[in-house]
C-alpha cells in the first residue's frame, strides 16, 4: 500500500491506493432454506467470520428500489447533500470516515435504526422530497432485520446454546443500537490510468457490532482478510447478502468466531453502491464470553464491558486499530 505523491494525482493524495488482489474462489455460500444451514454458518464464522447468504427471503425489489433511490440521492448537487452533514456520526459524509482523521474514496449516509433516535435525526435527513427514499430504507431494514434474527438464531442453535435468542434478542430489543449505512464509491478512472492501482474507498477495519449484513450492486470492491493474512476480493452478487462477524460476537463466542478484517477498493470504471445493516446491542447491554462457550480448561479471553463502553472506545480509535485489544484479559 502506498500514498501517492505525483502532482497529477494531487486530488487523491491523502487517500491510499492498493493493487488489485485475486478473487476469493471458495467463499462459503449458505442457503437459508438448507436444513444444514446452522452448521454451515457456524463453520463459516469460525473459518472466515464471513459468508454469503442465498435464498434469504428478502424481496429483490426492496434491494433494487433502495439502490435506485440511493443513486438518486448521491447524484444530488453537492450543496444539497452537504446540508445533512457533516456526520455526528449520523448524517451525510464525504471522504472523511469517523472523527479521527481516516479518509477514503467514498461518500455515505449513516443512519441510526433505533426508532427513538432515528425519528429525531433521520427525519431531518429525509426532507419532504425524500419521503420515498425514507420508506424504501424502512422497508429494506425491516426485511433485512427479520432475516438477521433468523441467522442469529441459527448461530445460537448451531453453537448448541440452549436459548436460541441469546444473540437475536439484543437486536430485537427496541433499544438495540443498530445502524445502517449507504455507501457510494465513485469510479476513479484517472488514477487507474496513471498508476494501475485502485483508490481505497473504505480502509481495513473490523466492525464493532454483533453482525453486519451487506448488499451491493454488481461492482467489485469488497475484500476480506483470511486467517493467514492474505487479502481476497469478494465477487459481487447483487441478489445475495454478505454477513460479517463483528467484534461483539467474537467476544461472546470467546474468540471461536473471528470478526473479519475487510476493506473496499473503488472500481476504476463503475460506481459501487452498498447498503449495510450493523446489528448492535442496546447501549447498556453487558458483553462478555457466554459461559457455555468457554470450553473446559479454557479461560474467558475478554473482560466484561457494556456496549456503550465499547462504542465510546471505538470512536476514539482509528479505523485500522485493533479495538478488542483494550478488552482482552492479560
Ligand atoms: C466501522 C463499521 C461501521 O461502518 C461504523 C463505523 C464508524 C463510523 O463510520 O462512524 C467508525 C468505524 C465503524 C469504527 C471505528 C470508528 C467508528 C469510524 C471510526 C473511525 C458506523 C461503526 O460502527 O464503526
Coordinates of C-alpha atoms and ligand atoms in Angstrom, one line a residue:
X1 CA 0.0 0.0 0.0
X2 CA 1.5 3.4 -0.9
X3 CA 0.5 7.1 -0.6
X4 CA 0.6 8.8 -4.0
X5 CA 2.8 11.8 -4.4
X6 CA 3.0 12.7 -8.1
X7 CA 1.4 16.1 -8.8
X8 CA -1.1 14.7 -11.4
X9 CA -2.6 12.6 -8.7
X10 CA -2.9 15.5 -6.3
X11 CA -6.7 15.3 -5.8
X12 CA -6.3 11.8 -4.4
X13 CA -3.1 12.4 -2.5
X14 CA -4.5 11.8 1.0
X15 CA -6.2 8.6 0.1
X16 CA -4.2 5.4 0.0
X17 CA -4.1 3.1 -3.0
X18 CA -3.8 -0.6 -3.4
X19 CA -3.0 -3.1 -6.2
X20 CA -5.9 -5.5 -7.2
X21 CA -5.9 -8.9 -5.5
X22 CA -7.1 -12.4 -6.5
X23 CA -10.8 -13.4 -6.2
X24 CA -12.0 -15.5 -3.3
X25 CA -12.9 -18.7 -5.1
X26 CA -14.0 -20.8 -2.1
X27 CA -16.3 -18.3 -0.5
X28 CA -18.8 -20.1 1.8
X29 CA -22.3 -19.8 0.4
X30 CA -25.2 -20.8 2.7
X31 CA -28.8 -21.3 1.5
X32 CA -31.1 -20.2 4.3
X33 CA -33.6 -22.9 3.5
X34 CA -31.0 -25.7 3.7
X35 CA -31.6 -27.9 6.7
X36 CA -27.8 -27.9 7.4
X37 CA -27.7 -24.0 7.3
X38 CA -26.9 -23.7 11.0
X39 CA -23.9 -26.0 10.8
X40 CA -22.6 -24.3 7.6
X41 CA -23.0 -20.8 9.1
X42 CA -21.1 -21.8 12.3
X43 CA -18.3 -23.3 10.2
X44 CA -18.0 -20.2 8.0
X45 CA -18.0 -17.9 11.0
X46 CA -15.2 -20.0 12.6
X47 CA -13.2 -20.2 9.5
X48 CA -13.7 -16.8 7.9
X49 CA -16.0 -14.6 10.0
X50 CA -17.8 -14.2 6.7
X51 CA -20.3 -15.9 4.4
X52 CA -22.7 -15.3 1.6
X53 CA -26.4 -16.0 2.2
X54 CA -28.8 -17.0 -0.6
X55 CA -32.5 -17.9 -0.6
X56 CA -32.7 -15.3 2.2
X57 CA -36.3 -14.3 1.7
X58 CA -35.7 -10.5 1.3
X59 CA -37.6 -9.4 -1.8
X60 CA -35.2 -8.4 -4.6
X61 CA -37.5 -5.4 -5.2
X62 CA -36.6 -3.9 -1.8
X63 CA -32.9 -4.0 -2.7
X64 CA -33.2 -2.6 -6.2
X65 CA -35.6 0.1 -5.2
X66 CA -33.3 1.3 -2.4
X67 CA -30.3 1.1 -4.7
X68 CA -32.1 3.3 -7.3
X69 CA -33.1 5.9 -4.7
X70 CA -29.7 5.9 -3.1
X71 CA -28.2 6.5 -6.5
X72 CA -30.6 9.5 -7.0
X73 CA -29.5 10.8 -3.6
X74 CA -25.8 10.6 -4.4
X75 CA -26.5 12.3 -7.7
X76 CA -27.9 15.4 -6.0
X77 CA -25.8 18.6 -6.2
X78 CA -23.1 18.6 -3.5
X79 CA -24.6 21.5 -1.5
X80 CA -27.8 19.6 -1.2
X81 CA -26.0 16.6 0.3
X82 CA -23.9 18.8 2.5
X83 CA -27.0 20.1 4.1
X84 CA -27.3 16.8 6.0
X85 CA -23.7 16.6 7.0
X86 CA -21.1 16.5 8.4
X87 CA -21.9 13.3 10.2
X88 CA -22.1 13.3 14.0
X89 CA -21.7 10.3 13.4
X90 CA -25.1 10.1 11.7
X91 CA -25.8 12.1 8.5
X92 CA -24.0 12.6 5.2
X93 CA -20.3 12.2 5.0
X94 CA -17.8 12.7 2.2
X95 CA -14.3 11.2 2.2
X96 CA -13.9 11.6 6.0
X97 CA -14.6 8.5 8.0
X98 CA -15.1 8.7 11.7
X99 CA -13.8 11.6 13.9
X100 CA -10.0 10.7 13.9
X101 CA -8.6 11.6 10.5
X102 CA -9.5 8.5 8.4
X103 CA -10.3 9.2 4.8
X104 CA -11.5 7.1 1.8
X105 CA -12.8 7.5 -1.7
X106 CA -16.4 7.2 -0.5
X107 CA -19.4 9.3 0.3
X108 CA -22.1 7.9 2.6
X109 CA -25.3 8.3 4.6
X110 CA -25.1 6.8 8.1
X111 CA -28.4 6.3 9.9
X112 CA -29.4 5.0 13.3
X113 CA -32.1 2.4 13.1
X114 CA -33.4 2.8 16.7
X115 CA -36.8 4.5 16.2
X116 CA -36.2 6.6 19.3
X117 CA -33.1 8.2 17.9
X118 CA -33.8 7.7 14.2
X119 CA -37.1 9.6 14.4
X120 CA -35.4 12.7 15.5
X121 CA -32.3 12.8 13.3
X122 CA -33.3 10.7 10.4
X123 CA -36.5 12.6 9.9
X124 CA -34.5 15.8 9.2
X125 CA -32.2 13.8 6.9
X126 CA -35.2 12.7 4.8
X127 CA -36.7 16.1 3.9
X128 CA -40.1 16.3 2.2
X129 CA -38.8 15.5 -1.3
X130 CA -37.1 12.4 0.1
X131 CA -40.1 10.6 1.5
X132 CA -39.9 7.7 -0.9
X133 CA -36.3 7.2 0.0
X134 CA -37.2 7.1 3.6
X135 CA -39.9 4.5 3.0
X136 CA -37.5 2.4 0.9
X137 CA -35.0 2.5 3.7
X138 CA -37.6 1.4 6.3
X139 CA -38.9 -1.5 4.1
X140 CA -35.4 -2.7 3.4
X141 CA -34.3 -2.5 7.1
X142 CA -37.4 -4.3 8.4
X143 CA -36.9 -7.2 6.0
X144 CA -33.1 -7.4 6.5
X145 CA -33.6 -7.4 10.3
X146 CA -36.1 -10.3 10.1
X147 CA -33.5 -12.3 8.1
X148 CA -30.8 -11.3 10.5
X149 CA -32.8 -12.5 13.5
X150 CA -33.2 -15.9 11.8
X151 CA -29.5 -16.1 11.1
X152 CA -28.5 -15.2 14.7
X153 CA -31.0 -17.9 16.0
X154 CA -29.4 -20.4 13.7
X155 CA -26.0 -19.5 15.0
X156 CA -27.1 -19.9 18.6
X157 CA -28.6 -23.3 17.7
X158 CA -25.6 -24.3 15.7
X159 CA -23.4 -23.5 18.7
X160 CA -25.6 -25.7 20.9
X161 CA -26.7 -22.8 23.1
X162 CA -29.9 -23.5 24.9
X163 CA -31.6 -20.2 24.4
X164 CA -31.9 -19.6 20.7
X165 CA -32.5 -15.9 21.2
X166 CA -29.3 -15.2 23.1
X167 CA -27.9 -13.0 20.2
X168 CA -31.1 -12.1 18.4
X169 CA -32.8 -10.6 21.5
X170 CA -30.2 -7.9 21.5
X171 CA -31.2 -6.8 18.0
X172 CA -34.9 -7.4 18.6
X173 CA -34.8 -5.1 21.6
X174 CA -36.2 -1.7 20.6
X175 CA -33.3 -0.1 22.3
X176 CA -30.9 -2.0 20.0
X177 CA -28.1 0.3 18.9
X178 CA -28.1 -0.8 15.3
X179 CA -27.2 1.4 12.4
X180 CA -27.5 1.5 8.6
X181 CA -25.0 2.8 6.1
X182 CA -25.4 3.6 2.4
X183 CA -22.0 3.9 0.7
X184 CA -21.2 5.3 -2.7
X185 CA -17.7 4.7 -4.1
X186 CA -17.4 6.8 -7.3
X187 CA -15.2 5.4 -10.1
X188 CA -11.6 6.7 -10.3
X189 CA -10.5 6.2 -14.0
X190 CA -7.8 8.9 -14.0
X191 CA -6.0 7.2 -11.1
X192 CA -6.2 3.7 -12.7
X193 CA -4.8 5.1 -16.0
X194 CA -1.9 6.8 -14.2
X195 CA -0.9 4.2 -11.7
X196 CA -2.7 0.9 -12.3
X197 CA -3.8 1.0 -8.7
X198 CA -7.2 1.4 -7.1
X199 CA -8.1 4.0 -4.5
X200 CA -9.1 2.7 -1.1
X201 CA -12.7 3.5 -0.6
X202 CA -13.0 2.3 3.0
X203 CA -9.8 1.2 4.7
X204 CA -9.3 -2.0 6.5
X205 CA -11.2 -2.5 9.7
X206 CA -13.4 -4.9 11.7
X207 CA -17.0 -3.9 12.5
X208 CA -17.6 -3.3 16.3
X209 CA -21.2 -4.7 16.4
X210 CA -22.5 -8.3 16.6
X211 CA -23.1 -8.8 12.9
X212 CA -23.1 -6.8 9.7
X213 CA -25.2 -7.6 6.6
X214 CA -24.0 -6.1 3.3
X215 CA -25.7 -5.9 -0.1
X216 CA -24.0 -4.2 -3.0
X217 CA -24.7 -3.5 -6.7
X218 CA -22.7 -5.6 -9.2
X219 CA -19.4 -3.7 -8.8
X220 CA -16.2 -5.2 -7.4
X221 CA -14.6 -3.7 -4.4
X222 CA -15.1 -5.7 -1.2
X223 CA -12.1 -7.6 0.1
X224 CA -11.7 -9.7 3.2
X225 CA -8.6 -10.8 5.0
X226 CA -8.1 -14.5 5.5
X227 CA -6.6 -16.1 8.7
X228 CA -3.2 -16.3 7.0
X229 CA -3.2 -12.5 6.3
X230 CA -4.0 -12.8 2.6
X231 CA -6.5 -10.3 1.1
X232 CA -9.0 -11.7 -1.3
X233 CA -11.6 -10.0 -3.4
X234 CA -15.2 -11.0 -3.0
X235 CA -17.1 -11.3 -6.3
X236 CA -20.1 -9.0 -6.1
X237 CA -23.6 -10.5 -6.2
X238 CA -26.5 -8.1 -6.1
X239 CA -29.1 -10.7 -5.3
X240 CA -27.3 -12.0 -2.1
X241 CA -26.2 -10.8 1.3
X242 CA -22.7 -10.9 2.8
X243 CA -22.5 -11.4 6.5
X244 CA -19.6 -10.3 8.6
X245 CA -18.9 -11.4 12.2
X246 CA -18.4 -8.2 14.4
X247 CA -16.2 -7.7 17.4
X248 CA -19.1 -8.2 19.9
X249 CA -19.8 -11.7 18.5
X250 CA -16.1 -12.5 18.6
X251 CA -16.2 -11.7 22.4
X252 CA -19.4 -13.5 23.1
X253 CA -18.1 -16.7 21.4
X254 CA -14.8 -16.2 23.4
X255 CA -12.9 -15.9 20.1
X256 CA -14.4 -19.0 18.5
X257 CA -15.8 -16.7 15.8
X258 CA -13.4 -14.1 14.4
X259 CA -14.6 -10.6 13.5
X260 CA -13.4 -10.4 9.9
X261 CA -11.0 -7.7 8.7
X262 CA -12.3 -6.1 5.5
X263 CA -11.9 -3.1 3.2
X264 CA -13.3 -1.7 0.0
X265 CA -11.5 -0.5 -3.1
X266 CA -13.1 1.9 -5.5
X267 CA -13.6 0.5 -9.1
X268 CA -11.8 2.4 -11.9
X269 CA -14.9 2.5 -14.1
X270 CA -18.1 1.7 -12.2
X271 CA -19.8 3.3 -9.2
X272 CA -20.2 0.9 -6.3
X273 CA -23.3 1.3 -4.1
X274 CA -23.5 -0.7 -0.9
X275 CA -26.0 -0.9 1.9
X276 CA -25.0 -2.3 5.3
X277 CA -27.1 -3.1 8.3
X278 CA -24.9 -3.2 11.5
X279 CA -26.7 -5.2 14.2
X280 CA -25.7 -3.9 17.6
X281 CA -26.9 -4.5 21.2
X282 CA -28.6 -1.9 23.4
X283 CA -26.1 0.6 24.9
X284 CA -26.4 -0.7 28.4
X285 CA -26.0 -4.4 27.4
X286 CA -23.2 -6.3 29.0
X287 CA -20.9 -8.0 26.6
X288 CA -18.8 -11.0 27.8
X289 CA -18.0 -14.5 26.6
X290 CA -21.0 -16.8 27.1
X291 CA -20.3 -19.3 29.9
X292 CA -21.5 -22.2 27.8
X293 CA -19.0 -21.3 25.1
X294 CA -15.9 -21.2 27.3
X295 CA -14.6 -24.7 26.7
X296 CA -13.2 -26.9 29.5
X297 CA -9.7 -25.9 30.5
X298 CA -10.2 -22.6 28.6
X299 CA -10.5 -19.2 30.2
X300 CA -12.5 -16.2 29.3
X301 CA -10.3 -14.1 26.9
X302 CA -12.1 -10.8 27.5
X303 CA -13.3 -8.8 30.4
X304 CA -17.0 -7.8 30.6
X305 CA -17.9 -4.4 29.2
X306 CA -21.0 -2.6 28.2
X307 CA -21.7 -1.9 24.5
X308 CA -21.7 1.8 25.3
X309 CA -18.2 1.5 26.8
X310 CA -17.0 -0.4 23.6
X311 CA -18.6 2.2 21.3
X312 CA -17.0 5.1 23.1
X313 CA -13.7 3.4 22.9
X314 CA -14.2 2.7 19.1
X315 CA -15.0 6.3 18.4
X316 CA -11.6 7.2 20.0
X317 CA -9.8 4.8 17.6
X318 CA -8.6 4.9 14.0
X319 CA -10.3 2.7 11.5
X320 CA -7.5 0.1 11.3
X321 CA -6.8 -0.2 15.0
X322 CA -7.3 -3.5 16.8
X323 CA -10.1 -2.3 19.1
X324 CA -10.6 -5.5 21.1
X325 CA -7.0 -5.3 22.5
X326 CA -8.2 -3.0 25.3
X327 CA -10.7 -5.5 26.4
X328 CA -8.6 -8.6 26.4
X329 CA -7.7 -10.2 29.7
X330 CA -4.0 -10.1 30.3
Ligands
LIG1 C1 -16.9 0.7 11.2 C2 -18.3 0.0 11.0 C3 -19.4 1.0 10.7 O1 -19.4 1.5 9.4 C4 -19.4 2.2 11.7 C5 -18.1 2.9 11.5 C6 -17.8 4.1 12.4 C7 -18.2 5.4 11.5 O2 -18.0 5.5 10.3 O3 -18.8 6.3 12.2 C8 -16.3 4.1 12.8 C9 -15.8 2.7 12.4 C10 -17.1 1.9 12.1 C11 -15.0 2.0 13.5 C12 -14.1 2.9 14.3 C13 -14.6 4.4 14.4 C14 -16.1 4.3 14.3 C15 -15.4 5.1 12.2 C16 -14.2 5.1 13.1 C17 -13.0 5.5 12.8 C18 -20.6 3.0 11.6 C19 -19.2 1.6 13.1 O4 -20.0 1.4 14.0 O5 -17.8 1.5 13.3

